[in-house]
Amino acid sequence: MVQSLAALIIGSIVDFILGDPRELWHPVQGIGWVISRLEKILRRLFPAGRRGERWAGAVLVVLTLLVSVGVPALLLFFLSLVHPLLSFLLSCIFCWQLLAARSLRTESLKVEEALEKEGLEAGRRAVSMIVGRDTRDLTEEGVIKAAVETVAENTSDGVTAPLFYMILAGPLGGFAYKAVNTMDSMVGYKNEKYRYFGTCAARLDDAANFIPARLSALFMTAAAFLAGYDGKNAWRILKRDRKKHKSPNAAHTEAVMAGALDVQLAGDAWYFGKLVRKPFIGDGIRPIERQDIRRACRLEYATALLQLLVLGALKAAVLFML
């Protein structure tokens, strides 16, 4: 347990500084490959229709979790037999790869840079790499809002939620969370193809993010005070707007981000050629501007660091008492 906490601290520091080098293979790629292969196999084995597809989706969840956690567990076990230091080093690498703080910052700031240097069309292309909505007709305000919203949501999904599970259960906890999160991103849609097949994955993702999303919102609010943003307004908007999303979890950090920056986020958006009506989050105390992407990234880092310090200290205290 002490080694897993040390590995998490080292891995987090490396991620905050280096991020994910593009030339290195990433475990989430492997999880995605497993999900894709299993989907094809299970769709052939189970009958089409509501009942069959829901059973197939449930089996997908079980098998993906078994593979995603089992493979790294075996690697760590066999390396520990060779030498404990090798297992510890691999744990550090796993913790580094399972976090996405630096990558989220890097990709988001590309949007600001594109707007600054090349204009609106370049900004649309840059933001299309990190959001799922249609970006072709976005105004500059829409591009900036999309980038800030992505930072807000992925602060939880990509950084603080994996941190939470790795503090609880080491890198294997992180792998379990990433498997659930990746399944939701691949099959957890309410469209014709995944309406039933993705039900289990989507509900499990909601359950897995229930506590992390709320913890992330609290830590982000505290970080807003510490970082000099509008923490009081962040807390007010969190209490008021945290349920303004179809997902039970997604609006929490988005509400804090909107309040901390004194801007308005969300609203209607186009997805795959279809207009999706969504309520606004936050109050437009001032117009959103390009620099808000950079401010959102600073708040992301402050939130992750604060959570690592507080929850890491709590776990260290528990281990010390044991």
CSV table of C-alpha atoms in Angstrom, one decimal:
chain,number,residue,atom,x,y,z
A,1,MET,CA,0.0,0.0,0.0
A,2,VAL,CA,2.9,2.4,0.8
A,3,GLN,CA,4.5,1.5,-2.5
A,4,SER,CA,1.3,2.1,-4.5
A,5,LEU,CA,1.0,5.6,-2.9
A,6,ALA,CA,4.6,6.4,-3.7
A,7,ALA,CA,4.1,5.1,-7.3
A,8,LEU,CA,1.0,7.4,-7.6
A,9,ILE,CA,2.9,10.4,-6.4
A,10,ILE,CA,5.8,9.8,-8.8
A,11,GLY,CA,3.5,9.0,-11.7
A,12,SER,CA,1.5,12.1,-11.1
A,13,ILE,CA,4.5,14.3,-11.0
A,14,VAL,CA,5.8,12.8,-14.3
A,15,ASP,CA,2.4,13.3,-15.9
A,16,PHE,CA,2.1,16.9,-14.7
A,17,ILE,CA,5.5,17.6,-16.3
A,18,LEU,CA,5.7,15.4,-19.4
A,19,GLY,CA,2.2,14.2,-20.3
A,20,ASP,CA,1.8,11.3,-22.7
A,21,PRO,CA,4.5,11.2,-25.4
A,22,ARG,CA,2.8,10.4,-28.7
A,23,GLU,CA,5.4,7.9,-29.7
A,24,LEU,CA,4.7,5.6,-26.7
A,25,TRP,CA,2.0,3.0,-26.7
A,26,HIS,CA,-0.8,3.8,-24.3
A,27,PRO,CA,-2.8,1.2,-22.2
A,28,VAL,CA,-6.1,2.8,-23.1
A,29,GLN,CA,-5.3,1.9,-26.8
A,30,GLY,CA,-5.2,-1.7,-25.6
A,31,ILE,CA,-8.4,-1.4,-23.7
A,32,GLY,CA,-10.1,0.1,-26.7
A,33,TRP,CA,-8.9,-2.7,-28.9
A,34,VAL,CA,-10.3,-5.3,-26.5
A,35,ILE,CA,-13.7,-3.5,-26.4
A,36,SER,CA,-13.8,-3.3,-30.2
A,37,ARG,CA,-12.9,-7.0,-30.7
A,38,LEU,CA,-15.3,-8.2,-28.0
A,39,GLU,CA,-18.2,-6.2,-29.4
A,40,LYS,CA,-17.8,-7.9,-32.8
A,41,ILE,CA,-17.7,-11.4,-31.2
A,42,LEU,CA,-20.5,-10.8,-28.8
A,43,ARG,CA,-22.8,-9.3,-31.4
A,44,ARG,CA,-22.4,-12.6,-33.3
A,45,LEU,CA,-23.0,-14.8,-30.3
A,46,PHE,CA,-26.1,-13.0,-28.9
A,47,PRO,CA,-29.4,-12.4,-30.7
A,48,ALA,CA,-30.3,-8.9,-32.0
A,49,GLY,CA,-33.0,-7.1,-30.0
A,50,ARG,CA,-33.4,-5.5,-26.6
A,51,ARG,CA,-32.8,-8.6,-24.4
A,52,GLY,CA,-30.0,-10.1,-26.4
A,53,GLU,CA,-28.1,-6.9,-26.8
A,54,ARG,CA,-28.3,-6.0,-23.2
A,55,TRP,CA,-26.9,-9.4,-22.2
A,56,ALA,CA,-24.1,-9.0,-24.7
A,57,GLY,CA,-23.3,-5.5,-23.3
A,58,ALA,CA,-23.2,-6.9,-19.8
A,59,VAL,CA,-20.8,-9.7,-20.8
A,60,LEU,CA,-18.7,-7.0,-22.6
A,61,VAL,CA,-18.4,-5.1,-19.3
A,62,VAL,CA,-17.4,-8.2,-17.3
A,63,LEU,CA,-14.8,-9.4,-19.9
A,64,THR,CA,-13.3,-6.0,-20.5
A,65,LEU,CA,-12.8,-5.4,-16.7
A,66,LEU,CA,-11.3,-8.9,-16.3
A,67,VAL,CA,-8.8,-8.3,-19.1
A,68,SER,CA,-8.1,-4.6,-18.3
A,69,VAL,CA,-7.3,-5.4,-14.7
A,70,GLY,CA,-6.0,-8.9,-15.0
A,71,VAL,CA,-3.2,-8.3,-17.6
A,72,PRO,CA,-1.5,-5.4,-15.6
A,73,ALA,CA,-2.0,-7.4,-12.4
A,74,LEU,CA,-0.2,-10.4,-13.9
A,75,LEU,CA,2.6,-8.2,-15.2
A,76,LEU,CA,3.1,-6.6,-11.8
A,77,PHE,CA,3.0,-10.0,-10.1
A,78,PHE,CA,5.6,-11.7,-12.3
A,79,LEU,CA,7.9,-8.6,-12.1
A,80,SER,CA,7.7,-8.7,-8.3
A,81,LEU,CA,9.0,-12.3,-8.5
A,82,VAL,CA,12.0,-11.1,-10.4
A,83,HIS,CA,12.6,-8.0,-8.2
A,84,PRO,CA,10.3,-5.8,-6.2
A,85,LEU,CA,11.9,-2.7,-7.7
A,86,LEU,CA,10.8,-3.7,-11.2
A,87,SER,CA,7.2,-4.0,-10.1
A,88,PHE,CA,7.4,-0.6,-8.4
A,89,LEU,CA,8.8,1.0,-11.5
A,90,LEU,CA,6.1,-0.5,-13.6
A,91,SER,CA,3.5,0.8,-11.1
A,92,CYS,CA,5.0,4.3,-11.5
A,93,ILE,CA,4.7,4.0,-15.3
A,94,PHE,CA,1.1,2.8,-15.1
A,95,CYS,CA,0.1,5.7,-12.8
A,96,TRP,CA,1.8,8.1,-15.2
A,97,GLN,CA,-0.1,6.7,-18.2
A,98,LEU,CA,-3.5,6.5,-16.5
A,99,LEU,CA,-3.5,10.3,-15.8
A,100,ALA,CA,-4.1,12.9,-18.5
A,101,ALA,CA,-3.5,16.3,-16.8
A,102,ARG,CA,-0.7,17.5,-19.1
A,103,SER,CA,-2.3,16.1,-22.2
A,104,LEU,CA,-5.6,17.8,-21.5
A,105,ARG,CA,-3.7,21.1,-21.0
A,106,THR,CA,-1.6,20.7,-24.1
A,107,GLU,CA,-4.5,19.8,-26.4
A,108,SER,CA,-6.7,22.6,-25.0
A,109,LEU,CA,-4.0,25.3,-25.3
A,110,LYS,CA,-3.7,24.3,-29.0
A,111,VAL,CA,-7.1,25.8,-29.5
A,112,GLU,CA,-6.1,29.1,-28.0
A,113,GLU,CA,-2.9,29.1,-30.0
A,114,ALA,CA,-4.7,28.3,-33.2
A,115,LEU,CA,-7.2,31.2,-32.6
A,116,GLU,CA,-4.4,33.6,-31.8
A,117,LYS,CA,-2.1,32.7,-34.7
A,118,GLU,CA,-4.3,31.5,-37.5
A,119,GLY,CA,-7.9,32.6,-36.8
A,120,LEU,CA,-11.3,31.0,-36.4
A,121,GLU,CA,-11.1,28.2,-39.0
A,122,ALA,CA,-7.9,26.9,-37.4
A,123,GLY,CA,-9.6,27.2,-34.0
A,124,ARG,CA,-12.5,25.1,-35.2
A,125,ARG,CA,-10.1,22.4,-36.5
A,126,ALA,CA,-8.2,22.4,-33.2
A,127,VAL,CA,-11.2,22.1,-31.0
A,128,SER,CA,-12.7,19.3,-33.2
A,129,MET,CA,-9.8,17.2,-32.0
A,130,ILE,CA,-11.0,17.3,-28.3
A,131,VAL,CA,-14.8,17.5,-28.5
A,132,GLY,CA,-17.6,15.3,-29.9
A,133,ARG,CA,-19.8,18.1,-31.2
A,134,ASP,CA,-20.0,19.6,-34.7
A,135,THR,CA,-17.5,22.4,-34.9
A,136,ARG,CA,-17.8,23.5,-38.6
A,137,ASP,CA,-20.1,26.5,-37.9
A,138,LEU,CA,-19.0,27.5,-34.4
A,139,THR,CA,-18.3,31.1,-33.7
A,140,GLU,CA,-15.1,32.1,-31.9
A,141,GLU,CA,-17.2,32.2,-28.7
A,142,GLY,CA,-18.5,28.7,-29.4
A,143,VAL,CA,-14.9,27.4,-30.0
A,144,ILE,CA,-13.7,28.9,-26.7
A,145,LYS,CA,-16.7,27.6,-24.8
A,146,ALA,CA,-16.3,24.1,-26.2
A,147,ALA,CA,-12.6,24.0,-25.1
A,148,VAL,CA,-13.3,25.3,-21.6
A,149,GLU,CA,-16.2,22.8,-21.2
A,150,THR,CA,-13.9,20.0,-22.3
A,151,VAL,CA,-11.3,21.0,-19.7
A,152,ALA,CA,-13.9,21.2,-17.0
A,153,GLU,CA,-15.5,17.8,-17.8
A,154,ASN,CA,-12.2,16.0,-18.4
A,155,THR,CA,-10.6,17.3,-15.2
A,156,SER,CA,-12.8,14.7,-13.5
A,157,ASP,CA,-12.9,12.0,-16.2
A,158,GLY,CA,-9.2,12.2,-17.1
A,159,VAL,CA,-7.5,13.3,-14.0
A,160,THR,CA,-9.2,13.5,-10.6
A,161,ALA,CA,-11.4,10.3,-11.0
A,162,PRO,CA,-8.4,8.1,-12.0
A,163,LEU,CA,-6.5,9.7,-9.1
A,164,PHE,CA,-9.3,8.8,-6.7
A,165,TYR,CA,-9.4,5.2,-7.7
A,166,MET,CA,-5.6,4.9,-7.7
A,167,ILE,CA,-5.5,6.3,-4.2
A,168,LEU,CA,-8.1,3.7,-3.2
A,169,ALA,CA,-6.6,0.7,-5.0
A,170,GLY,CA,-3.3,1.5,-6.7
A,171,PRO,CA,-2.8,1.3,-10.4
A,172,LEU,CA,-5.2,-1.6,-10.7
A,173,GLY,CA,-8.0,0.7,-9.5
A,174,GLY,CA,-7.0,3.1,-12.2
A,175,PHE,CA,-7.1,0.4,-14.8
A,176,ALA,CA,-10.6,-0.6,-13.7
A,177,TYR,CA,-11.8,3.0,-13.9
A,178,LYS,CA,-10.2,3.6,-17.3
A,179,ALA,CA,-11.9,0.4,-18.6
A,180,VAL,CA,-15.3,1.6,-17.5
A,181,ASN,CA,-14.7,5.1,-18.8
A,182,THR,CA,-13.4,3.8,-22.2
A,183,MET,CA,-16.4,1.5,-22.6
A,184,ASP,CA,-18.8,4.4,-22.0
A,185,SER,CA,-17.0,6.5,-24.5
A,186,MET,CA,-17.1,3.7,-27.1
A,187,VAL,CA,-20.5,2.1,-26.6
A,188,GLY,CA,-22.4,4.2,-24.1
A,189,TYR,CA,-24.5,6.1,-26.6
A,190,LYS,CA,-28.3,6.3,-26.8
A,191,ASN,CA,-28.5,5.9,-30.5
A,192,GLU,CA,-29.9,3.0,-32.6
A,193,LYS,CA,-26.7,1.0,-32.5
A,194,TYR,CA,-25.9,1.2,-28.8
A,195,ARG,CA,-29.3,1.9,-27.2
A,196,TYR,CA,-29.4,-1.6,-25.5
A,197,PHE,CA,-25.8,-2.9,-26.1
A,198,GLY,CA,-24.3,0.1,-24.2
A,199,THR,CA,-26.8,0.3,-21.3
A,200,CYS,CA,-24.6,-1.6,-18.8
A,201,ALA,CA,-21.5,0.3,-19.7
A,202,ALA,CA,-23.2,3.7,-19.5
A,203,ARG,CA,-24.9,2.9,-16.1
A,204,LEU,CA,-21.6,1.5,-14.7
A,205,ASP,CA,-19.8,4.7,-15.8
A,206,ASP,CA,-22.4,6.8,-14.1
A,207,ALA,CA,-22.0,4.8,-10.9
A,208,ALA,CA,-18.2,4.9,-11.1
A,209,ASN,CA,-18.2,8.7,-11.5
A,210,PHE,CA,-20.8,9.5,-8.9
A,211,ILE,CA,-18.4,10.1,-6.0
A,212,PRO,CA,-15.4,11.3,-8.0
A,213,ALA,CA,-17.5,14.0,-9.9
A,214,ARG,CA,-18.7,15.5,-6.6
A,215,LEU,CA,-15.3,15.3,-5.0
A,216,SER,CA,-13.8,16.9,-8.0
A,217,ALA,CA,-16.3,19.7,-7.9
A,218,LEU,CA,-15.5,20.4,-4.2
A,219,PHE,CA,-11.7,20.3,-4.8
A,220,MET,CA,-12.1,22.6,-7.9
A,221,THR,CA,-14.1,25.0,-5.8
A,222,ALA,CA,-11.4,25.1,-3.1
A,223,ALA,CA,-8.8,25.4,-5.9
A,224,ALA,CA,-10.6,28.4,-7.3
A,225,PHE,CA,-10.3,30.2,-4.0
A,226,LEU,CA,-6.6,29.3,-3.7
A,227,ALA,CA,-5.8,30.2,-7.3
A,228,GLY,CA,-7.4,33.6,-7.1
A,229,TYR,CA,-10.5,32.9,-9.2
A,230,ASP,CA,-14.1,33.6,-8.1
A,231,GLY,CA,-14.5,30.8,-5.6
A,232,LYS,CA,-17.6,32.3,-4.0
A,233,ASN,CA,-19.4,32.4,-7.4
A,234,ALA,CA,-18.1,28.9,-8.2
A,235,TRP,CA,-19.8,27.5,-5.1
A,236,ARG,CA,-23.0,29.4,-5.9
A,237,ILE,CA,-23.2,28.1,-9.5
A,238,LEU,CA,-22.3,24.5,-8.3
A,239,LYS,CA,-25.2,24.5,-5.9
A,240,ARG,CA,-27.6,25.9,-8.6
A,241,ASP,CA,-26.5,24.3,-11.8
A,242,ARG,CA,-24.9,21.0,-10.9
A,243,LYS,CA,-27.9,19.0,-12.2
A,244,LYS,CA,-28.3,20.8,-15.5
A,245,HIS,CA,-27.1,17.9,-17.6
A,246,LYS,CA,-28.5,14.6,-18.8
A,247,SER,CA,-25.6,12.8,-17.1
A,248,PRO,CA,-25.9,12.8,-13.3
A,249,ASN,CA,-22.2,13.7,-13.1
A,250,ALA,CA,-21.1,15.9,-16.0
A,251,ALA,CA,-22.4,19.2,-14.9
A,252,HIS,CA,-20.6,19.4,-11.5
A,253,THR,CA,-17.1,20.4,-12.6
A,254,GLU,CA,-18.6,22.4,-15.5
A,255,ALA,CA,-20.7,24.4,-13.1
A,256,VAL,CA,-17.7,25.1,-10.9
A,257,MET,CA,-15.6,26.2,-13.9
A,258,ALA,CA,-18.3,28.5,-15.2
A,259,GLY,CA,-18.7,30.1,-11.7
A,260,ALA,CA,-15.0,30.4,-11.1
A,261,LEU,CA,-14.4,32.2,-14.4
A,262,ASP,CA,-17.6,34.3,-14.2
A,263,VAL,CA,-18.7,33.0,-17.6
A,264,GLN,CA,-21.7,31.1,-19.1
A,265,LEU,CA,-21.1,27.6,-20.5
A,266,ALA,CA,-23.2,24.9,-22.2
A,267,GLY,CA,-26.4,25.8,-24.1
A,268,ASP,CA,-27.6,24.2,-27.4
A,269,ALA,CA,-25.0,22.4,-29.5
A,270,TRP,CA,-25.0,20.3,-32.8
A,271,TYR,CA,-23.9,16.6,-32.7
A,272,PHE,CA,-23.7,14.6,-35.9
A,273,GLY,CA,-26.0,17.0,-37.7
A,274,LYS,CA,-28.6,17.1,-35.0
A,275,LEU,CA,-29.3,20.0,-32.7
A,276,VAL,CA,-29.3,19.0,-29.0
A,277,ARG,CA,-31.1,21.4,-26.6
A,278,LYS,CA,-29.1,22.0,-23.4
A,279,PRO,CA,-29.6,24.5,-20.6
A,280,PHE,CA,-27.0,27.2,-19.9
A,281,ILE,CA,-24.6,26.7,-17.0
A,282,GLY,CA,-23.4,29.7,-15.1
A,283,ASP,CA,-24.1,33.5,-15.5
A,284,GLY,CA,-22.5,35.6,-18.2
A,285,ILE,CA,-21.0,38.1,-15.8
A,286,ARG,CA,-18.5,38.9,-18.5
A,287,PRO,CA,-18.0,37.7,-22.1
A,288,ILE,CA,-15.9,34.6,-22.5
A,289,GLU,CA,-12.5,35.2,-24.1
A,290,ARG,CA,-9.5,33.3,-25.4
A,291,GLN,CA,-7.5,33.5,-22.2
A,292,ASP,CA,-10.2,31.6,-20.4
A,293,ILE,CA,-8.9,28.4,-22.0
A,294,ARG,CA,-5.6,29.0,-20.2
A,295,ARG,CA,-7.4,29.9,-17.0
A,296,ALA,CA,-9.4,26.7,-17.2
A,297,CYS,CA,-6.1,24.7,-17.6
A,298,ARG,CA,-4.6,26.4,-14.5
A,299,LEU,CA,-7.7,25.5,-12.5
A,300,GLU,CA,-7.5,21.9,-13.8
A,301,TYR,CA,-3.9,21.6,-12.5
A,302,ALA,CA,-4.7,23.3,-9.2
A,303,THR,CA,-7.6,20.9,-8.7
A,304,ALA,CA,-5.5,17.8,-9.4
A,305,LEU,CA,-2.7,18.9,-7.2
A,306,LEU,CA,-5.0,19.8,-4.3
A,307,GLN,CA,-6.8,16.4,-4.5
A,308,LEU,CA,-3.5,14.5,-4.7
A,309,LEU,CA,-2.1,16.4,-1.6
A,310,VAL,CA,-5.3,16.0,0.5
A,311,LEU,CA,-6.3,12.4,-0.4
A,312,GLY,CA,-2.7,11.3,-0.5
A,313,ALA,CA,-2.1,12.7,3.0
A,314,LEU,CA,-5.3,11.0,4.2
A,315,LYS,CA,-4.2,7.7,2.9
A,316,ALA,CA,-0.7,8.1,4.3
A,317,ALA,CA,-2.3,8.9,7.7
A,318,VAL,CA,-4.4,5.7,7.5
A,319,LEU,CA,-1.4,3.6,6.5
A,320,PHE,CA,0.6,5.1,9.4
A,321,MET,CA,-2.1,4.2,11.9
A,322,LEU,CA,-2.2,0.7,10.6
